PDB file of C-alpha atoms in Angstrom:
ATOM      1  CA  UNK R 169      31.035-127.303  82.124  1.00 34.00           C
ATOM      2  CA  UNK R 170      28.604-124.901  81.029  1.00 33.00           C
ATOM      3  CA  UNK R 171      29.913-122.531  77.480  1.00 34.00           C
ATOM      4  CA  UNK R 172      30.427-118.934  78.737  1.00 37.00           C
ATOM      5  CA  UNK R 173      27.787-116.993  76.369  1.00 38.00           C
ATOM      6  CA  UNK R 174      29.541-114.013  74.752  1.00 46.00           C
ATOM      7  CA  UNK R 175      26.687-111.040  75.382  1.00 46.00           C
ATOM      8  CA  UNK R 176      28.417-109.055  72.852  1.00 50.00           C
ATOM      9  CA  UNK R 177      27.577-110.863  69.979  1.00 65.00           C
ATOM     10  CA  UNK R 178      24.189-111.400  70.790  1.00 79.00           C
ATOM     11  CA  UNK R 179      21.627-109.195  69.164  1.00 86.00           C
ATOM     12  CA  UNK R 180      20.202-106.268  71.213  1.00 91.00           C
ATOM     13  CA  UNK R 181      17.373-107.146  73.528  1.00 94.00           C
ATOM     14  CA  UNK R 182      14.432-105.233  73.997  1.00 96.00           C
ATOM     15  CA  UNK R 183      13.204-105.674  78.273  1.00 96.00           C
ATOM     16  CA  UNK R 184       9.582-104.865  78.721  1.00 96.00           C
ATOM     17  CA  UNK R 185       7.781-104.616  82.354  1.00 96.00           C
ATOM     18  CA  UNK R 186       4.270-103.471  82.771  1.00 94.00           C
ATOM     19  CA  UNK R 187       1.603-104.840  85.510  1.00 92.00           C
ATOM     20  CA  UNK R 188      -1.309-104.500  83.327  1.00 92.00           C
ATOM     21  CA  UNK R 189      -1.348-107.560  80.898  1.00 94.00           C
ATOM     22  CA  UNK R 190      -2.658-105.548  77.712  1.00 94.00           C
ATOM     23  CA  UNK R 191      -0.146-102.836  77.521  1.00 93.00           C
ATOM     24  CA  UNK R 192       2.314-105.302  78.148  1.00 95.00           C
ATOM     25  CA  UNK R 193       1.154-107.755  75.083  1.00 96.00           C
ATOM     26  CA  UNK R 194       0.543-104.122  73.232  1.00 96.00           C
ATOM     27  CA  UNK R 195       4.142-102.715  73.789  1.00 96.00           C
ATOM     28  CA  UNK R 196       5.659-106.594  73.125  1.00 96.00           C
ATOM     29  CA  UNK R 197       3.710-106.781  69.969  1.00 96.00           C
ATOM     30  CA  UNK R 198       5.305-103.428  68.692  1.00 96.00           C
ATOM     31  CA  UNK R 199       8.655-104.770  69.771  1.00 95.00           C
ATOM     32  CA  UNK R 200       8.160-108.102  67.860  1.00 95.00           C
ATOM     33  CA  UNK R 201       7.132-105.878  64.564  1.00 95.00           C
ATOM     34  CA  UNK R 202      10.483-104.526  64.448  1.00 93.00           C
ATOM     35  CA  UNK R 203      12.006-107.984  64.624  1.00 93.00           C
ATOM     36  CA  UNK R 204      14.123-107.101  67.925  1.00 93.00           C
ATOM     37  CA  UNK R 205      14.304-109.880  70.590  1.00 94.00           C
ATOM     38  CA  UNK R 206      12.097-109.086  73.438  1.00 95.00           C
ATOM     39  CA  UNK R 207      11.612-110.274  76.879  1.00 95.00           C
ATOM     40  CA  UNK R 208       8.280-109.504  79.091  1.00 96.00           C
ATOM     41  CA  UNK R 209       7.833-109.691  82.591  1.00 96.00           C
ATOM     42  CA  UNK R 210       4.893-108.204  84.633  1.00 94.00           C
ATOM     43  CA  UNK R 211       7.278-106.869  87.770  1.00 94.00           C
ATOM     44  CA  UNK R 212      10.667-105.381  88.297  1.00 94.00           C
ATOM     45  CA  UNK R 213      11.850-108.353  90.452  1.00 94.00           C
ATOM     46  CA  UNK R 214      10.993-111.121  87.524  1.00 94.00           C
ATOM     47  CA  UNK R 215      12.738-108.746  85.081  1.00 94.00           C
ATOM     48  CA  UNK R 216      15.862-108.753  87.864  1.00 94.00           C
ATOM     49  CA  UNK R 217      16.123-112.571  87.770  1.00 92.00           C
ATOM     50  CA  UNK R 218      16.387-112.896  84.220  1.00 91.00           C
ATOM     51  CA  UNK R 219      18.555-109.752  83.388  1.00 91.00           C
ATOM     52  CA  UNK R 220      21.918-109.657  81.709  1.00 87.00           C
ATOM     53  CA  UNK R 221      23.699-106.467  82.627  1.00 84.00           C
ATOM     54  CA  UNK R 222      26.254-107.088  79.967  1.00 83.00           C
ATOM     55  CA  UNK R 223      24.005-107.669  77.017  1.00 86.00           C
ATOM     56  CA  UNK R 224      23.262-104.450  75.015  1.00 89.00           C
ATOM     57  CA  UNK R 225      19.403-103.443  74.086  1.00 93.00           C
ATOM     58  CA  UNK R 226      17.284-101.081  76.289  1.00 94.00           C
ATOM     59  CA  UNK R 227      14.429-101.478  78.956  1.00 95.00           C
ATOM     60  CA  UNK R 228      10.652-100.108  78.769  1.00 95.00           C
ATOM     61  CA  UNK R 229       9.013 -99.756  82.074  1.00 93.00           C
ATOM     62  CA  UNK R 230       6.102 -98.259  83.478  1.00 91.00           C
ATOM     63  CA  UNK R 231       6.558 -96.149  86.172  1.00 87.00           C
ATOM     64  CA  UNK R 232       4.088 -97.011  88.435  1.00 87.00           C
ATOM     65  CA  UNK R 233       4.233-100.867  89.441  1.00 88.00           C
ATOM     66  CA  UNK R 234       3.559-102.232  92.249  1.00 87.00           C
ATOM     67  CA  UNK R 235       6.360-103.493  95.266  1.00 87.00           C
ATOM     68  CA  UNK R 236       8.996-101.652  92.966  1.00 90.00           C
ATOM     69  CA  UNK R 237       8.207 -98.694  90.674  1.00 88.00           C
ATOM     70  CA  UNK R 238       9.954 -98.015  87.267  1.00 86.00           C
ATOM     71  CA  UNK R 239      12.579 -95.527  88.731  1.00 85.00           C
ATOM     72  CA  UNK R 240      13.394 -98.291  91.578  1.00 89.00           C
ATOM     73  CA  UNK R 241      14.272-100.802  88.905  1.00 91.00           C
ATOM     74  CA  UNK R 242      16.186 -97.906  86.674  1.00 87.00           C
ATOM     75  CA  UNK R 243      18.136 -97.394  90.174  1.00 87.00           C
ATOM     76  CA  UNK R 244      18.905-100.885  90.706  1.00 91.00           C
ATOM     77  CA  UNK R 245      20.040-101.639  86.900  1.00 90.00           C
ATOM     78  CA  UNK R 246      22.630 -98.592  87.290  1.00 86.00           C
ATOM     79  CA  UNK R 247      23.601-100.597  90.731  1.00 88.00           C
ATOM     80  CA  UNK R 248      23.936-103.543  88.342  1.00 88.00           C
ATOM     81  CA  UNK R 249      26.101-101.971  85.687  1.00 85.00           C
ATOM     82  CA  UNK R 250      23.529-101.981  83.000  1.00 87.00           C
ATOM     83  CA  UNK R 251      24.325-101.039  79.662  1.00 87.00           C
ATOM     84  CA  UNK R 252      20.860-100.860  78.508  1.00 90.00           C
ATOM     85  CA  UNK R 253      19.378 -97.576  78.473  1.00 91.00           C
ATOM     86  CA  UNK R 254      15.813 -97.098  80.311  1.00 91.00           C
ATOM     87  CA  UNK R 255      12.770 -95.857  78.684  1.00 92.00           C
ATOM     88  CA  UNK R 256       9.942 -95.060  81.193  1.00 89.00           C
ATOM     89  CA  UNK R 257       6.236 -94.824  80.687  1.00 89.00           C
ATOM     90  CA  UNK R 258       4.348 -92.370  82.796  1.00 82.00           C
ATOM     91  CA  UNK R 259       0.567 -91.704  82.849  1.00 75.00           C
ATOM     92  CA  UNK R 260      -1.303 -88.765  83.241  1.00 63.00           C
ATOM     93  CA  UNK R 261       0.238 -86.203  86.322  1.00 63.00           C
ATOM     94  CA  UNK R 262       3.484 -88.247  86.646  1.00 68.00           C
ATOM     95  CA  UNK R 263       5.426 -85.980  84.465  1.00 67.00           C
ATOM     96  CA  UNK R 264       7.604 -84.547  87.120  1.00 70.00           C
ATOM     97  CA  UNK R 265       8.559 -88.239  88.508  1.00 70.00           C
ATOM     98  CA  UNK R 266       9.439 -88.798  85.354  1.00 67.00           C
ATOM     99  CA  UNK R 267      11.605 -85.994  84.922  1.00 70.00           C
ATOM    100  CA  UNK R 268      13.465 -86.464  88.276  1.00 71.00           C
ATOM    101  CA  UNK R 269      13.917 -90.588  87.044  1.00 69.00           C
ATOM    102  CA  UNK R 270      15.794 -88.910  83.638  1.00 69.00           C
ATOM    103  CA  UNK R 271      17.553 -87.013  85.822  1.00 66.00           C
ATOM    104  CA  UNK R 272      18.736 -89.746  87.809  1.00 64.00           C
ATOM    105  CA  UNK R 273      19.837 -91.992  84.344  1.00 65.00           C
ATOM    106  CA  UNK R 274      16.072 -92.540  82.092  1.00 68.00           C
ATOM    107  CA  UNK R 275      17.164 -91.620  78.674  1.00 73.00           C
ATOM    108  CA  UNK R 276      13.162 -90.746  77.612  1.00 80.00           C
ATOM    109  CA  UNK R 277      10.020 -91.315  78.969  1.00 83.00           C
ATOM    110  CA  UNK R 278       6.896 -91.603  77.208  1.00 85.00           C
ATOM    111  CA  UNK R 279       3.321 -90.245  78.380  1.00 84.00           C
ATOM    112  CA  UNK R 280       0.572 -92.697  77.607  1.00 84.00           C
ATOM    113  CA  UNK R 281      -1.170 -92.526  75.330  1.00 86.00           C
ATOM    114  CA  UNK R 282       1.291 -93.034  72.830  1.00 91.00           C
ATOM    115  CA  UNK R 283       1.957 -94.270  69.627  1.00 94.00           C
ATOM    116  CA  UNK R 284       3.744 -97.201  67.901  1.00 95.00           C
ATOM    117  CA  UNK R 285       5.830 -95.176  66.338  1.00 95.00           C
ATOM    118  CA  UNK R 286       6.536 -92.957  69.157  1.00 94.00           C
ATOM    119  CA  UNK R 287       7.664 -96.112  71.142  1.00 95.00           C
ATOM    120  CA  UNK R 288       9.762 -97.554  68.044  1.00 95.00           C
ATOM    121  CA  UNK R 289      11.901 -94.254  67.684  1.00 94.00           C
ATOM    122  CA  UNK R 290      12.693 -94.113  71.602  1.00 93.00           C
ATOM    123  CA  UNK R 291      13.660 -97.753  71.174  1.00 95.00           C
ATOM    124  CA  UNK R 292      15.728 -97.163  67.911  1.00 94.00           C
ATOM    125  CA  UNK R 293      17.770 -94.512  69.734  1.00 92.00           C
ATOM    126  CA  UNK R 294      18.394 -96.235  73.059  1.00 93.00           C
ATOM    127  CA  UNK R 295      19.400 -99.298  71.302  1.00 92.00           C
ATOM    128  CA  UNK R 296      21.919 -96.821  70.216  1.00 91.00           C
ATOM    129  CA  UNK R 297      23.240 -95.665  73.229  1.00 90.00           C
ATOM    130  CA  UNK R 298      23.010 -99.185  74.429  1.00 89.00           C
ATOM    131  CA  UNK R 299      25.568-100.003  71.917  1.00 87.00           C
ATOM    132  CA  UNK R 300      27.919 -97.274  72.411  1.00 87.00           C
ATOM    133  CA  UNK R 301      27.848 -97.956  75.979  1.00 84.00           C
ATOM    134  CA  UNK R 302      28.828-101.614  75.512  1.00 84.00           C
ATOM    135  CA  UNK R 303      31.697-100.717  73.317  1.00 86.00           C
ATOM    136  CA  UNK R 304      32.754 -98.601  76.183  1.00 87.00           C
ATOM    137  CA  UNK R 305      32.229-101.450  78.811  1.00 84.00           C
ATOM    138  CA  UNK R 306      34.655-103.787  76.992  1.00 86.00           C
ATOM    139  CA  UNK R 307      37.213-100.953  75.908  1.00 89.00           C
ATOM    140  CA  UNK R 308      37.691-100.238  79.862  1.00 89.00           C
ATOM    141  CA  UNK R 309      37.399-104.397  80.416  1.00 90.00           C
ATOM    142  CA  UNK R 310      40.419-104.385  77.977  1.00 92.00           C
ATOM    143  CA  UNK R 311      42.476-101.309  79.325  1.00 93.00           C
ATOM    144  CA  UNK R 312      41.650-102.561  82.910  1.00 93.00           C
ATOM    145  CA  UNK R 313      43.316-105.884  81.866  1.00 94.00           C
ATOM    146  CA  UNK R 314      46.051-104.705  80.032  1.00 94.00           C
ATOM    147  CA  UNK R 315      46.635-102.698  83.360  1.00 94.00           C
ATOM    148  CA  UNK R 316      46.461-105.329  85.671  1.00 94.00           C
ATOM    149  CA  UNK R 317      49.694-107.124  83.977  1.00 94.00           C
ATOM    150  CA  UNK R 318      52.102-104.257  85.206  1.00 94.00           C
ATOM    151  CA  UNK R 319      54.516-104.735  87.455  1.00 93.00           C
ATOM    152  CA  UNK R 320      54.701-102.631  90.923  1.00 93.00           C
ATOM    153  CA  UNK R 321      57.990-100.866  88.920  1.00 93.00           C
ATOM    154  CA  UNK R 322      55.776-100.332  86.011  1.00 93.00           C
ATOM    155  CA  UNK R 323      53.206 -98.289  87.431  1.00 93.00           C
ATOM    156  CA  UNK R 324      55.802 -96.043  89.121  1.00 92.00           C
ATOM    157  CA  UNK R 325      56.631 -95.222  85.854  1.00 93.00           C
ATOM    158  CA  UNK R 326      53.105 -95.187  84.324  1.00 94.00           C
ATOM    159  CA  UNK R 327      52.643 -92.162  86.824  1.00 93.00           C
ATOM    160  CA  UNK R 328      55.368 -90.845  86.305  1.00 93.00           C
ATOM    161  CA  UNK R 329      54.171 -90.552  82.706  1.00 93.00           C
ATOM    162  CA  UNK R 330      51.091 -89.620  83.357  1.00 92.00           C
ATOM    163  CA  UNK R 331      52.621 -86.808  85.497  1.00 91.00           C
ATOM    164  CA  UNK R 332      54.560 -85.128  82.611  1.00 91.00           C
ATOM    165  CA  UNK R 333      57.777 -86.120  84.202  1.00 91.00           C
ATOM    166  CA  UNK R 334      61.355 -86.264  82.646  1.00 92.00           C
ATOM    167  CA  UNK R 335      62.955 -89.412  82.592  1.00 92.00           C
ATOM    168  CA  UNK R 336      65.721 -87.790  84.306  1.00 92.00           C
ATOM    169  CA  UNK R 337      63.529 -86.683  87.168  1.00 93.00           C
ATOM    170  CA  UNK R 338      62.114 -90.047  87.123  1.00 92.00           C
ATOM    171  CA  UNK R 339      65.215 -91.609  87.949  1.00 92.00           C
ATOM    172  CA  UNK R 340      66.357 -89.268  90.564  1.00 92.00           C
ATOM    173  CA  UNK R 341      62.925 -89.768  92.511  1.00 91.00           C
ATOM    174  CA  UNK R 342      63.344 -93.802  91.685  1.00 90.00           C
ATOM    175  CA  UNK R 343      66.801 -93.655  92.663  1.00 91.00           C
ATOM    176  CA  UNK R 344      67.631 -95.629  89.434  1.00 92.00           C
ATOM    177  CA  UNK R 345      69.473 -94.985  86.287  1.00 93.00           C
ATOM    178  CA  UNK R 346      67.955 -92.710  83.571  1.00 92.00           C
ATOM    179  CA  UNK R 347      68.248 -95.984  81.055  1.00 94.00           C
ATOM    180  CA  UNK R 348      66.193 -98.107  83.361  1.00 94.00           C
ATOM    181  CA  UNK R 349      63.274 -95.508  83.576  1.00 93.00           C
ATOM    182  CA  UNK R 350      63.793 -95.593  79.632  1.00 94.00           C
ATOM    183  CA  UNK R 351      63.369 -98.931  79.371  1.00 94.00           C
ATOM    184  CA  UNK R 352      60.205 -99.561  81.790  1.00 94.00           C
ATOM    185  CA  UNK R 353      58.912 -96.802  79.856  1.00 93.00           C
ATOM    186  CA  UNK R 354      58.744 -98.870  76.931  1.00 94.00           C
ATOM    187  CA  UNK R 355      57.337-101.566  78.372  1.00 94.00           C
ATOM    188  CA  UNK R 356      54.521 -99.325  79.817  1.00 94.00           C
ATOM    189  CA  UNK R 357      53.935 -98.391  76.420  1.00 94.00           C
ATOM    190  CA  UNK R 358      54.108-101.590  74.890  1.00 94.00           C
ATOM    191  CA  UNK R 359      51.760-103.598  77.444  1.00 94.00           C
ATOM    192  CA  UNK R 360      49.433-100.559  77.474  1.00 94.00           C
ATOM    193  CA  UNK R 361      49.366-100.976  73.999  1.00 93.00           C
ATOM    194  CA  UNK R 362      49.164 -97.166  74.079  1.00 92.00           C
ATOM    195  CA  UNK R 363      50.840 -95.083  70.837  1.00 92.00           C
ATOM    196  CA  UNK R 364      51.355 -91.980  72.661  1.00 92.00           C
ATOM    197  CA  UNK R 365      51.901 -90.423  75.918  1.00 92.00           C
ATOM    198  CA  UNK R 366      48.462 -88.426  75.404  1.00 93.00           C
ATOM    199  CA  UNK R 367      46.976 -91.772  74.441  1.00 93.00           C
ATOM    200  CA  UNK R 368      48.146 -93.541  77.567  1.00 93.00           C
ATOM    201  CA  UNK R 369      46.895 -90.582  79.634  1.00 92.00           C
ATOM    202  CA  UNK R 370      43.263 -90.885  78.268  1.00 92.00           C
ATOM    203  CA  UNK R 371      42.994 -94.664  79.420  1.00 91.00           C
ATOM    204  CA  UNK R 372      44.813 -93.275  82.601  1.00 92.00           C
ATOM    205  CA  UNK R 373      42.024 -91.141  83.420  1.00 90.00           C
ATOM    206  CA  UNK R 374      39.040 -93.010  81.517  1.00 87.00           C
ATOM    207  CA  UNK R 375      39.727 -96.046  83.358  1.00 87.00           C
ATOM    208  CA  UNK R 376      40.616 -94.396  86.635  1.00 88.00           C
ATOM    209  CA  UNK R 377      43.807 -96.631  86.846  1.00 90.00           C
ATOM    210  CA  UNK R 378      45.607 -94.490  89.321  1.00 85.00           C
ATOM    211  CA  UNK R 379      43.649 -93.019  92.078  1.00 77.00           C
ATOM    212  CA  UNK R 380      44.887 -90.091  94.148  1.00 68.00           C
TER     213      UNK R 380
END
């Protein structure tokens, strides 16, 4: 059986998609200089087939491609639960598509022509985001988990919790004894692994555990 690869502890990966061949080599050159892995593909669909939603680092794309543009791919990585941040590159009069793409998720976007440098800040800061975002990813994954191991009787009483109520009110709404609501309080709080009732209520609503 194939080893499950742990994304987290791979370095950050720097995605680059361009149709013309020299900015590509250009842009994967720049990349390289920083010592960051990077990947190159000359369309959105061969990036697709080789992307790892999981795996922190950030994406540079030019806006205009052919079959699917920049903001097409940005769309379908936020479809894909992407961590990676996307960094668009626009040429001249595509400023306003540009905008609308940060708009819809783009952290930056850069106008060509551009600089080295200009390209290895943007990068610097979305790798980042990128791993801010992934911490995020696997504190929900965790939360999520630790959620899912509650009993029907224990989420009663998480929202309950949640809800501000008194044990005692618990109990006459649960039709059970005041010690019993005690007690699967404690295990909420225990499994949760939460150290507070204002703690518990941030996963709560973070994770979206209990939907209206």
């Amino acid at each position: 059986m194939t080893p499950t690869v742990d994304t987290r502890r791979e370095p950050p990966i720097v995605y680059v998609v361009d149709d013309d061949p020299s900015i590509l080599e250009w842009i994967t050159a720049v990349v390289e200089s920083i010592q960051l892995p990077v990947r190159s593909f000359s369309s959105a669909h061969d990036l697709l087939d080789a992307f790892t939603p999981e795996r922190s680092g950030c994406v540079v794309t030019d806006l205009r491609m052919p079959r699917m543009s920049g903001l097409e791919l940005q769309e379908r990585l936020n479809e894909l639960g992407s961590v990676c941040p996307v960094i668009l590159i626009s040429g001249h009069g595509e400023v306003s598509a540009a905008v609308r793409a940060m708009k819809a998720g783009a952290i930056d976007f850069l106008e060509k022509p551009f600089s080295a440098q200009e390209l290895i800040d943007r990068i610097n800061r979305a790798i980042a985001l990128s791993a801010s975002r992934a911490r995020e990813r696997s504190t929900r994954l965790a939360v999520r988990g630790r959620f899912a191991r509650l009993t029907e009787r224990e989420r009663e009483a998480l929202r309950g919790i949640v809800d501000g109520k008194a044990n005692k009110v618990m109990a006459v709404e649960l039709g059970i004894a005041e010690k019993t609501v005690e007690d699967r309080r404690a295990r909420v709080m225990r499994k949760m692994e939460a150290n507070s009732v204002a703690e518990l209520t941030r996963m709560v609503i973070e994770c979206e555990l209990l939907p209206e």
